[in-house]
PDB file of C-alpha atoms and ligand atoms in Angstrom:
ATOM      1  CA  MET K   1       5.651  91.691 211.254  1.00  0.00           C
ATOM      2  CA  GLU K   2       7.485  91.886 214.575  1.00  0.00           C
ATOM      3  CA  SER K   3       9.823  94.428 213.110  1.00  0.00           C
ATOM      4  CA  PHE K   4       6.926  96.599 211.935  1.00  0.00           C
ATOM      5  CA  LEU K   5       5.250  96.296 215.327  1.00  0.00           C
ATOM      6  CA  TRP K   6       8.444  97.454 217.029  1.00  0.00           C
ATOM      7  CA  CYS K   7       8.559 100.457 214.690  1.00  0.00           C
ATOM      8  CA  ILE K   8       4.970 101.428 215.474  1.00  0.00           C
ATOM      9  CA  GLY K   9       6.066 101.456 219.102  1.00  0.00           C
ATOM     10  CA  LEU K  10       8.969 103.726 218.209  1.00  0.00           C
ATOM     11  CA  ALA K  11       7.200 106.181 215.954  1.00  0.00           C
ATOM     12  CA  CYS K  12       3.435 105.952 215.712  1.00  0.00           C
ATOM     13  CA  GLU K  13       2.638 109.472 214.475  1.00  0.00           C
ATOM     14  CA  PRO K  14       1.161 109.656 210.939  1.00  0.00           C
ATOM     15  CA  GLN K  15       3.882 111.991 209.658  1.00  0.00           C
ATOM     16  CA  LEU K  16       6.569 109.437 210.588  1.00  0.00           C
ATOM     17  CA  GLU K  17       5.526 106.925 207.952  1.00  0.00           C
ATOM     18  CA  PHE K  18       8.878 107.063 206.174  1.00  0.00           C
ATOM     19  CA  CYS K  19      10.651 106.426 209.466  1.00  0.00           C
ATOM     20  CA  ARG K  20       8.503 103.348 210.168  1.00  0.00           C
ATOM     21  CA  THR K  21       8.921 101.946 206.675  1.00  0.00           C
ATOM     22  CA  TYR K  22      12.664 102.395 206.700  1.00  0.00           C
ATOM     23  CA  LEU K  23      13.213 101.148 210.255  1.00  0.00           C
ATOM     24  CA  THR K  24      11.114  98.055 209.523  1.00  0.00           C
ATOM     25  CA  LYS K  25      13.640  97.158 206.825  1.00  0.00           C
ATOM     26  CA  ILE K  26      16.509  97.882 209.206  1.00  0.00           C
ATOM     27  CA  GLY K  27      14.813  95.704 211.832  1.00  0.00           C
ATOM     28  CA  ASN K  28      14.581  92.813 209.381  1.00  0.00           C
ATOM     29  CA  LEU K  29      18.237  93.177 208.517  1.00  0.00           C
ATOM     30  CA  ILE K  30      19.094  93.166 212.220  1.00  0.00           C
ATOM     31  CA  PHE K  31      17.095  89.954 212.792  1.00  0.00           C
ATOM     32  CA  ILE K  32      18.732  88.220 209.832  1.00  0.00           C
ATOM     33  CA  ILE K  33      22.263  89.347 210.649  1.00  0.00           C
ATOM     34  CA  ASP K  34      21.704  88.428 214.286  1.00  0.00           C
ATOM     35  CA  ASP K  35      20.819  84.888 213.178  1.00  0.00           C
ATOM     36  CA  ILE K  36      23.871  84.707 210.934  1.00  0.00           C
ATOM     37  CA  TYR K  37      26.145  85.563 213.863  1.00  0.00           C
ATOM     38  CA  ASP K  38      24.258  83.506 216.462  1.00  0.00           C
ATOM     39  CA  ILE K  39      23.445  80.406 214.483  1.00  0.00           C
ATOM     40  CA  TYR K  40      24.654  79.980 210.919  1.00  0.00           C
ATOM     41  CA  GLY K  41      28.107  81.472 210.561  1.00  0.00           C
ATOM     42  CA  SER K  42      31.446  79.858 211.390  1.00  0.00           C
ATOM     43  CA  ILE K  43      33.928  82.245 212.997  1.00  0.00           C
ATOM     44  CA  ASP K  44      35.898  82.436 209.713  1.00  0.00           C
ATOM     45  CA  GLU K  45      32.770  83.361 207.779  1.00  0.00           C
ATOM     46  CA  LEU K  46      31.759  85.908 210.390  1.00  0.00           C
ATOM     47  CA  GLU K  47      35.187  87.544 210.166  1.00  0.00           C
ATOM     48  CA  LEU K  48      34.637  87.858 206.403  1.00  0.00           C
ATOM     49  CA  PHE K  49      31.182  89.373 206.851  1.00  0.00           C
ATOM     50  CA  THR K  50      32.439  91.828 209.484  1.00  0.00           C
ATOM     51  CA  SER K  51      35.283  92.965 207.269  1.00  0.00           C
ATOM     52  CA  ALA K  52      32.916  93.324 204.282  1.00  0.00           C
ATOM     53  CA  VAL K  53      30.792  95.694 206.394  1.00  0.00           C
ATOM     54  CA  GLU K  54      33.929  97.581 207.438  1.00  0.00           C
ATOM     55  CA  ARG K  55      35.052  97.965 203.829  1.00  0.00           C
ATOM     56  CA  TRP K  56      31.583  98.949 202.647  1.00  0.00           C
ATOM     57  CA  GLU K  57      32.372  98.228 199.006  1.00  0.00           C
ATOM     58  CA  ILE K  58      30.252  96.381 196.528  1.00  0.00           C
ATOM     59  CA  ASN K  59      33.252  94.208 195.573  1.00  0.00           C
ATOM     60  CA  ALA K  60      33.421  92.863 199.116  1.00  0.00           C
ATOM     61  CA  ILE K  61      30.520  90.600 198.152  1.00  0.00           C
ATOM     62  CA  GLU K  62      32.839  88.407 196.056  1.00  0.00           C
ATOM     63  CA  VAL K  63      34.728  86.962 199.019  1.00  0.00           C
ATOM     64  CA  LEU K  64      31.577  86.049 200.980  1.00  0.00           C
ATOM     65  CA  PRO K  65      30.012  82.585 201.075  1.00  0.00           C
ATOM     66  CA  ASP K  66      26.941  82.377 198.833  1.00  0.00           C
ATOM     67  CA  TYR K  67      24.411  82.453 201.676  1.00  0.00           C
ATOM     68  CA  MET K  68      25.823  85.775 202.936  1.00  0.00           C
ATOM     69  CA  LYS K  69      25.914  87.513 199.563  1.00  0.00           C
ATOM     70  CA  ILE K  70      22.241  88.384 199.335  1.00  0.00           C
ATOM     71  CA  CYS K  71      22.180  89.633 202.915  1.00  0.00           C
ATOM     72  CA  PHE K  72      25.211  91.864 202.397  1.00  0.00           C
ATOM     73  CA  LEU K  73      23.781  93.262 199.173  1.00  0.00           C
ATOM     74  CA  ALA K  74      20.413  93.979 200.814  1.00  0.00           C
ATOM     75  CA  LEU K  75      22.183  95.724 203.689  1.00  0.00           C
ATOM     76  CA  TYR K  76      24.407  97.696 201.347  1.00  0.00           C
ATOM     77  CA  ASN K  77      21.557  98.810 199.089  1.00  0.00           C
ATOM     78  CA  THR K  78      19.142  99.660 201.910  1.00  0.00           C
ATOM     79  CA  VAL K  79      21.623 101.771 203.868  1.00  0.00           C
ATOM     80  CA  ASN K  80      22.993 103.504 200.766  1.00  0.00           C
ATOM     81  CA  GLU K  81      19.443 104.385 199.776  1.00  0.00           C
ATOM     82  CA  MET K  82      18.879 106.029 203.156  1.00  0.00           C
ATOM     83  CA  ALA K  83      22.093 107.993 202.702  1.00  0.00           C
ATOM     84  CA  TYR K  84      20.887 108.989 199.226  1.00  0.00           C
ATOM     85  CA  THR K  85      17.550 110.229 200.593  1.00  0.00           C
ATOM     86  CA  THR K  86      19.218 112.269 203.345  1.00  0.00           C
ATOM     87  CA  LEU K  87      21.686 113.785 200.888  1.00  0.00           C
ATOM     88  CA  LYS K  88      18.950 114.623 198.402  1.00  0.00           C
ATOM     89  CA  GLU K  89      16.479 116.051 200.916  1.00  0.00           C
ATOM     90  CA  GLN K  90      18.699 117.555 203.588  1.00  0.00           C
ATOM     91  CA  GLY K  91      21.989 118.071 201.779  1.00  0.00           C
ATOM     92  CA  TYR K  92      23.936 116.008 204.287  1.00  0.00           C
ATOM     93  CA  SER K  93      25.937 112.876 203.615  1.00  0.00           C
ATOM     94  CA  ALA K  94      24.989 110.473 206.417  1.00  0.00           C
ATOM     95  CA  LEU K  95      26.732 107.378 205.117  1.00  0.00           C
ATOM     96  CA  GLN K  96      29.711 107.650 207.489  1.00  0.00           C
ATOM     97  CA  HIS K  97      27.368 107.538 210.513  1.00  0.00           C
ATOM     98  CA  LEU K  98      25.162 104.751 209.178  1.00  0.00           C
ATOM     99  CA  ASN K  99      28.130 102.657 208.109  1.00  0.00           C
ATOM    100  CA  LYS K 100      29.995 103.200 211.393  1.00  0.00           C
ATOM    101  CA  ALA K 101      26.951 102.059 213.344  1.00  0.00           C
ATOM    102  CA  TRP K 102      26.797  98.804 211.321  1.00  0.00           C
ATOM    103  CA  GLU K 103      30.510  98.282 211.748  1.00  0.00           C
ATOM    104  CA  ASN K 104      30.224  98.577 215.532  1.00  0.00           C
ATOM    105  CA  PHE K 105      27.184  96.342 215.581  1.00  0.00           C
ATOM    106  CA  CYS K 106      28.841  93.572 213.540  1.00  0.00           C
ATOM    107  CA  ARG K 107      32.033  93.750 215.602  1.00  0.00           C
ATOM    108  CA  SER K 108      30.060  93.350 218.830  1.00  0.00           C
ATOM    109  CA  MET K 109      28.151  90.410 217.336  1.00  0.00           C
ATOM    110  CA  LEU K 110      31.478  88.838 216.406  1.00  0.00           C
ATOM    111  CA  VAL K 111      32.674  89.233 220.012  1.00  0.00           C
ATOM    112  CA  GLU K 112      29.559  87.385 221.225  1.00  0.00           C
ATOM    113  CA  ALA K 113      29.985  84.653 218.637  1.00  0.00           C
ATOM    114  CA  LYS K 114      33.558  84.107 219.818  1.00  0.00           C
ATOM    115  CA  TRP K 115      32.495  84.032 223.480  1.00  0.00           C
ATOM    116  CA  SER K 116      29.886  81.477 222.655  1.00  0.00           C
ATOM    117  CA  LYS K 117      32.265  79.264 220.609  1.00  0.00           C
ATOM    118  CA  LYS K 118      34.763  79.270 223.486  1.00  0.00           C
ATOM    119  CA  ASN K 119      32.078  78.748 226.119  1.00  0.00           C
ATOM    120  CA  TYR K 120      33.327  81.906 227.722  1.00  0.00           C
ATOM    121  CA  MET K 121      31.100  83.530 230.352  1.00  0.00           C
ATOM    122  CA  PRO K 122      31.854  87.274 230.505  1.00  0.00           C
ATOM    123  CA  THR K 123      31.561  89.307 233.680  1.00  0.00           C
ATOM    124  CA  LEU K 124      28.448  91.446 233.917  1.00  0.00           C
ATOM    125  CA  GLU K 125      30.469  94.559 233.127  1.00  0.00           C
ATOM    126  CA  GLU K 126      32.093  93.011 230.059  1.00  0.00           C
ATOM    127  CA  TYR K 127      28.740  91.667 228.946  1.00  0.00           C
ATOM    128  CA  LEU K 128      26.887  94.965 229.287  1.00  0.00           C
ATOM    129  CA  ALA K 129      29.601  96.998 227.553  1.00  0.00           C
ATOM    130  CA  ASN K 130      29.321  94.751 224.500  1.00  0.00           C
ATOM    131  CA  ALA K 131      25.573  94.066 224.687  1.00  0.00           C
ATOM    132  CA  TRP K 132      24.898  97.767 224.655  1.00  0.00           C
ATOM    133  CA  ILE K 133      26.152  97.698 221.034  1.00  0.00           C
ATOM    134  CA  SER K 134      24.981  94.204 220.051  1.00  0.00           C
ATOM    135  CA  SER K 135      21.445  94.924 221.304  1.00  0.00           C
ATOM    136  CA  SER K 136      21.346  97.202 218.205  1.00  0.00           C
ATOM    137  CA  THR K 137      20.199 100.159 220.301  1.00  0.00           C
ATOM    138  CA  PRO K 138      22.775 102.692 219.007  1.00  0.00           C
ATOM    139  CA  LEU K 139      22.297 101.296 215.498  1.00  0.00           C
ATOM    140  CA  VAL K 140      18.541 101.888 215.613  1.00  0.00           C
ATOM    141  CA  HIS K 141      19.014 105.380 217.080  1.00  0.00           C
ATOM    142  CA  VAL K 142      21.345 106.481 214.285  1.00  0.00           C
ATOM    143  CA  HIS K 143      18.980 105.205 211.612  1.00  0.00           C
ATOM    144  CA  ALA K 144      15.929 106.653 213.385  1.00  0.00           C
ATOM    145  CA  PHE K 145      17.634 110.038 213.558  1.00  0.00           C
ATOM    146  CA  PHE K 146      18.063 110.277 209.784  1.00  0.00           C
ATOM    147  CA  ALA K 147      14.845 108.468 208.887  1.00  0.00           C
ATOM    148  CA  SER K 148      12.749 110.820 211.024  1.00  0.00           C
ATOM    149  CA  LYS K 149      14.442 113.749 209.245  1.00  0.00           C
ATOM    150  CA  GLN K 150      15.677 115.539 212.332  1.00  0.00           C
ATOM    151  CA  LYS K 151      17.413 118.865 212.057  1.00  0.00           C
ATOM    152  CA  ILE K 152      21.062 117.948 211.461  1.00  0.00           C
ATOM    153  CA  THR K 153      23.336 119.971 213.749  1.00  0.00           C
ATOM    154  CA  ALA K 154      26.928 119.395 214.849  1.00  0.00           C
ATOM    155  CA  GLU K 155      25.747 119.005 218.466  1.00  0.00           C
ATOM    156  CA  ALA K 156      23.163 116.401 217.567  1.00  0.00           C
ATOM    157  CA  LEU K 157      25.695 114.436 215.501  1.00  0.00           C
ATOM    158  CA  ASP K 158      28.245 114.545 218.334  1.00  0.00           C
ATOM    159  CA  CYS K 159      25.659 113.303 220.751  1.00  0.00           C
ATOM    160  CA  LEU K 160      24.588 110.577 218.363  1.00  0.00           C
ATOM    161  CA  ASN K 161      28.180 109.427 218.015  1.00  0.00           C
ATOM    162  CA  SER K 162      28.902 109.399 221.708  1.00  0.00           C
ATOM    163  CA  GLU K 163      27.334 107.103 224.220  1.00  0.00           C
ATOM    164  CA  SER K 164      25.403 109.739 226.091  1.00  0.00           C
ATOM    165  CA  ASP K 165      23.238 108.936 229.075  1.00  0.00           C
ATOM    166  CA  LEU K 166      20.162 109.412 227.006  1.00  0.00           C
ATOM    167  CA  ALA K 167      21.269 106.742 224.611  1.00  0.00           C
ATOM    168  CA  GLU K 168      22.066 104.297 227.353  1.00  0.00           C
ATOM    169  CA  GLN K 169      19.206 101.994 228.077  1.00  0.00           C
ATOM    170  CA  GLU K 170      18.362  98.534 229.166  1.00  0.00           C
ATOM    171  CA  ARG K 171      18.407  95.853 226.535  1.00  0.00           C
ATOM    172  CA  GLY K 172      16.027  93.068 225.893  1.00  0.00           C
ATOM    173  CA  ASP K 173      18.230  90.076 226.536  1.00  0.00           C
ATOM    174  CA  VAL K 174      18.503  90.558 230.290  1.00  0.00           C
ATOM    175  CA  PRO K 175      18.318  86.835 231.059  1.00  0.00           C
ATOM    176  CA  SER K 176      21.879  86.599 229.785  1.00  0.00           C
ATOM    177  CA  ALA K 177      22.925  89.486 232.021  1.00  0.00           C
ATOM    178  CA  ILE K 178      21.347  87.659 234.955  1.00  0.00           C
ATOM    179  CA  GLN K 179      23.375  84.560 234.111  1.00  0.00           C
ATOM    180  CA  CYS K 180      26.586  86.568 233.866  1.00  0.00           C
ATOM    181  CA  HIS K 181      26.017  88.075 237.279  1.00  0.00           C
ATOM    182  CA  MET K 182      25.165  84.702 238.838  1.00  0.00           C
ATOM    183  CA  CYS K 183      28.257  83.117 237.397  1.00  0.00           C
ATOM    184  CA  GLU K 184      30.511  85.989 238.389  1.00  0.00           C
ATOM    185  CA  THR K 185      29.383  86.346 242.000  1.00  0.00           C
ATOM    186  CA  ASN K 186      27.733  83.008 242.829  1.00  0.00           C
ATOM    187  CA  ALA K 187      24.571  85.002 243.499  1.00  0.00           C
ATOM    188  CA  THR K 188      21.209  83.241 243.448  1.00  0.00           C
ATOM    189  CA  GLU K 189      18.907  83.981 240.541  1.00  0.00           C
ATOM    190  CA  LYS K 190      16.716  86.081 242.802  1.00  0.00           C
ATOM    191  CA  VAL K 191      19.606  88.307 243.875  1.00  0.00           C
ATOM    192  CA  ALA K 192      20.856  88.584 240.285  1.00  0.00           C
ATOM    193  CA  ARG K 193      17.409  89.608 239.070  1.00  0.00           C
ATOM    194  CA  GLU K 194      17.246  92.322 241.705  1.00  0.00           C
ATOM    195  CA  LYS K 195      20.669  93.567 240.647  1.00  0.00           C
ATOM    196  CA  ILE K 196      19.565  93.866 237.024  1.00  0.00           C
ATOM    197  CA  ARG K 197      16.298  95.491 238.072  1.00  0.00           C
ATOM    198  CA  ASP K 198      18.311  98.115 239.960  1.00  0.00           C
ATOM    199  CA  ILE K 199      20.469  98.755 236.915  1.00  0.00           C
ATOM    200  CA  ILE K 200      17.360  99.222 234.769  1.00  0.00           C
ATOM    201  CA  LYS K 201      15.847 101.634 237.276  1.00  0.00           C
ATOM    202  CA  GLU K 202      19.067 103.612 237.557  1.00  0.00           C
ATOM    203  CA  THR K 203      19.289 103.783 233.768  1.00  0.00           C
ATOM    204  CA  TRP K 204      15.747 105.129 233.519  1.00  0.00           C
ATOM    205  CA  ARG K 205      16.585 107.707 236.154  1.00  0.00           C
ATOM    206  CA  LYS K 206      19.622 108.860 234.148  1.00  0.00           C
ATOM    207  CA  MET K 207      17.648 108.817 230.939  1.00  0.00           C
ATOM    208  CA  ASN K 208      14.840 110.899 232.457  1.00  0.00           C
ATOM    209  CA  LYS K 209      17.375 113.388 233.714  1.00  0.00           C
ATOM    210  CA  SER K 210      19.249 113.769 230.441  1.00  0.00           C
ATOM    211  CA  ALA K 211      16.038 114.044 228.408  1.00  0.00           C
ATOM    212  CA  SER K 212      15.759 117.687 229.463  1.00  0.00           C
ATOM    213  CA  ASP K 213      19.359 118.523 228.575  1.00  0.00           C
ATOM    214  CA  THR K 214      19.966 117.324 225.046  1.00  0.00           C
ATOM    215  CA  PRO K 215      20.606 118.745 221.580  1.00  0.00           C
ATOM    216  CA  PHE K 216      17.800 116.569 220.189  1.00  0.00           C
ATOM    217  CA  SER K 217      14.267 117.710 219.465  1.00  0.00           C
ATOM    218  CA  PRO K 218      11.469 116.468 221.760  1.00  0.00           C
ATOM    219  CA  SER K 219      10.176 114.298 218.904  1.00  0.00           C
ATOM    220  CA  PHE K 220      13.475 112.420 218.669  1.00  0.00           C
ATOM    221  CA  VAL K 221      13.804 112.117 222.449  1.00  0.00           C
ATOM    222  CA  ASN K 222      10.382 110.537 222.345  1.00  0.00           C
ATOM    223  CA  ILE K 223      11.539 107.963 219.768  1.00  0.00           C
ATOM    224  CA  ILE K 224      14.513 107.063 221.978  1.00  0.00           C
ATOM    225  CA  GLU K 225      12.334 106.748 225.071  1.00  0.00           C
ATOM    226  CA  ASN K 226       9.860 104.660 223.105  1.00  0.00           C
ATOM    227  CA  HIS K 227      12.700 102.329 222.205  1.00  0.00           C
ATOM    228  CA  ALA K 228      13.291 101.636 225.901  1.00  0.00           C
ATOM    229  CA  ARG K 229       9.532 101.304 226.519  1.00  0.00           C
ATOM    230  CA  ASN K 230       9.345  98.824 223.646  1.00  0.00           C
ATOM    231  CA  ALA K 231      12.044  96.699 225.262  1.00  0.00           C
ATOM    232  CA  HIS K 232       9.921  96.451 228.417  1.00  0.00           C
ATOM    233  CA  CYS K 233       6.785  95.726 226.452  1.00  0.00           C
ATOM    234  CA  PHE K 234       8.258  93.012 224.226  1.00  0.00           C
ATOM    235  CA  TYR K 235      10.451  91.296 226.790  1.00  0.00           C
ATOM    236  CA  GLN K 236       8.502  91.630 230.014  1.00  0.00           C
ATOM    237  CA  HIS K 237       7.204  88.046 229.834  1.00  0.00           C
ATOM    238  CA  GLY K 238      10.216  86.496 228.106  1.00  0.00           C
ATOM    239  CA  ASP K 239      11.222  86.841 224.478  1.00  0.00           C
ATOM    240  CA  GLY K 240       8.282  88.535 222.768  1.00  0.00           C
ATOM    241  CA  ILE K 241      10.061  88.843 219.432  1.00  0.00           C
ATOM    242  CA  SER K 242      11.429  85.547 218.224  1.00  0.00           C
ATOM    243  CA  VAL K 243       9.034  83.258 220.068  1.00  0.00           C
ATOM    244  CA  GLN K 244       6.031  82.669 217.819  1.00  0.00           C
ATOM    245  CA  ASP K 245       3.159  82.310 220.202  1.00  0.00           C
ATOM    246  CA  ASN K 246      -0.390  83.515 220.547  1.00  0.00           C
ATOM    247  CA  VAL K 247       0.502  86.576 222.564  1.00  0.00           C
ATOM    248  CA  GLY K 248       2.310  88.239 219.668  1.00  0.00           C
ATOM    249  CA  LYS K 249      -0.399  87.275 217.237  1.00  0.00           C
ATOM    250  CA  LYS K 250      -3.165  88.615 219.461  1.00  0.00           C
ATOM    251  CA  ARG K 251      -1.261  91.844 219.918  1.00  0.00           C
ATOM    252  CA  VAL K 252      -0.953  92.369 216.167  1.00  0.00           C
ATOM    253  CA  GLN K 253      -4.609  91.571 215.595  1.00  0.00           C
ATOM    254  CA  ALA K 254      -5.786  93.852 218.376  1.00  0.00           C
ATOM    255  CA  LEU K 255      -3.587  96.724 217.268  1.00  0.00           C
ATOM    256  CA  LEU K 256      -3.747  96.518 213.503  1.00  0.00           C
ATOM    257  CA  VAL K 257      -6.458  94.211 212.256  1.00  0.00           C
ATOM    258  CA  LYS K 258      -9.529  94.346 214.446  1.00  0.00           C
ATOM    259  CA  PRO K 259     -11.411  97.655 214.437  1.00  0.00           C
ATOM    260  CA  ILE K 260     -11.878  99.424 217.751  1.00  0.00           C
ATOM    261  CA  VAL K 261     -15.531  99.019 218.711  1.00  0.00           C
TER     262      VAL K 261
HETATM  263  C1  NAG H 301      31.793  80.448 243.690  1.00  0.00           C
HETATM  264  O1  NAG H 301      31.615  79.148 244.230  1.00  0.00           O
HETATM  265  C2  NAG H 301      32.654  78.258 243.862  1.00  0.00           C
HETATM  266  C3  NAG H 301      32.296  76.845 244.385  1.00  0.00           C
HETATM  267  O2  NAG H 301      31.691  76.932 245.659  1.00  0.00           O
HETATM  268  C4  NAG H 301      34.010  78.779 244.402  1.00  0.00           C
HETATM  269  O3  NAG H 301      35.043  77.889 244.020  1.00  0.00           O
HETATM  270  C5  NAG H 301      34.262  80.172 243.831  1.00  0.00           C
HETATM  271  O4  NAG H 301      35.452  80.721 244.381  1.00  0.00           O
HETATM  272  C6  NAG H 301      33.086  81.091 244.130  1.00  0.00           C
HETATM  273  N1  NAG H 301      33.300  82.370 243.423  1.00  0.00           N
HETATM  274  C7  NAG H 301      33.062  83.552 243.995  1.00  0.00           C
HETATM  275  C8  NAG H 301      33.305  84.748 243.124  1.00  0.00           C
HETATM  276  O5  NAG H 301      32.657  83.689 245.132  1.00  0.00           O
HETATM  277  C1  NAG H 302      10.990 108.357 234.346  1.00  0.00           C
HETATM  278  O1  NAG H 302       9.954 109.199 233.865  1.00  0.00           O
HETATM  279  C2  NAG H 302       8.675 108.575 233.717  1.00  0.00           C
HETATM  280  C3  NAG H 302       7.692 109.603 233.165  1.00  0.00           C
HETATM  281  O2  NAG H 302       8.127 110.072 231.910  1.00  0.00           O
HETATM  282  C4  NAG H 302       8.195 108.034 235.046  1.00  0.00           C
HETATM  283  O3  NAG H 302       6.979 107.332 234.872  1.00  0.00           O
HETATM  284  C5  NAG H 302       9.254 107.097 235.625  1.00  0.00           C
HETATM  285  O4  NAG H 302       8.858 106.683 236.927  1.00  0.00           O
HETATM  286  C6  NAG H 302      10.618 107.773 235.709  1.00  0.00           C
HETATM  287  N1  NAG H 302      11.589 106.782 236.146  1.00  0.00           N
HETATM  288  C7  NAG H 302      12.560 107.033 237.024  1.00  0.00           C
HETATM  289  C8  NAG H 302      13.389 105.890 237.455  1.00  0.00           C
HETATM  290  O5  NAG H 302      12.786 108.137 237.434  1.00  0.00           O
END
């Protein structure tokens, strides 16, 4: 449900139904894989999962622990199906981009899992460089690009592959960034919050600026901007995704269930 809600925020137009459906599946996979790296997996198991994603072969499933097999297979089938659709409808083989994005995501999750096991507190810079990938932002952008059936040009693909200003945005788990900054500089929480707020503002400024100079269509720029807006909306009062409270429920009911009177 939360994943679907996020996707409505990204792409609400009627003609983007395929994009919403597909990204909802991707969102679920992100939540599950995030939990595997954060909670369930030992470092050895996580290394196996990461290398299975790097290999991107069906046989890789054999070396995984049982509880990871179904997740890997779901990931493999879902992403391959997207690649199949893009190849069939647009004549372009997108698998390299989709796969690369998952590889980077899993590697960054592995870095965080190792930090956490070692009780290592990264500097803010270290944290942000990794969290930019582990927040799944570039991963979602790559999938949104193909799922919303954008015109595939060399310039757009280059931009998608690079970390352009447009793609750089604040992530949801800022409380951790605040902690990193406090630990690194002995700043008070108030000062650290202001620092992060400045970074967010600066990032929006850059994003606004680069929105007018990009190889992407306005409709895709809108999806990317919506992604950043979503982060504000879902995380403005704490974790609005994984915390099951009344706020989320009311939001869903107001938006999707109850008729507008
Ligand atoms: C932070 O405070 C601790 C204890 O007062 C001190 O040992 C450390 O050097 C300080 N670190 C910085 C970066 O100021
Ligand atoms: C970015 O643009 C939006 C309008 O699209 C505006 O509301 C916002 O204030 C701008 N932010 C910055 C930091 O320039």
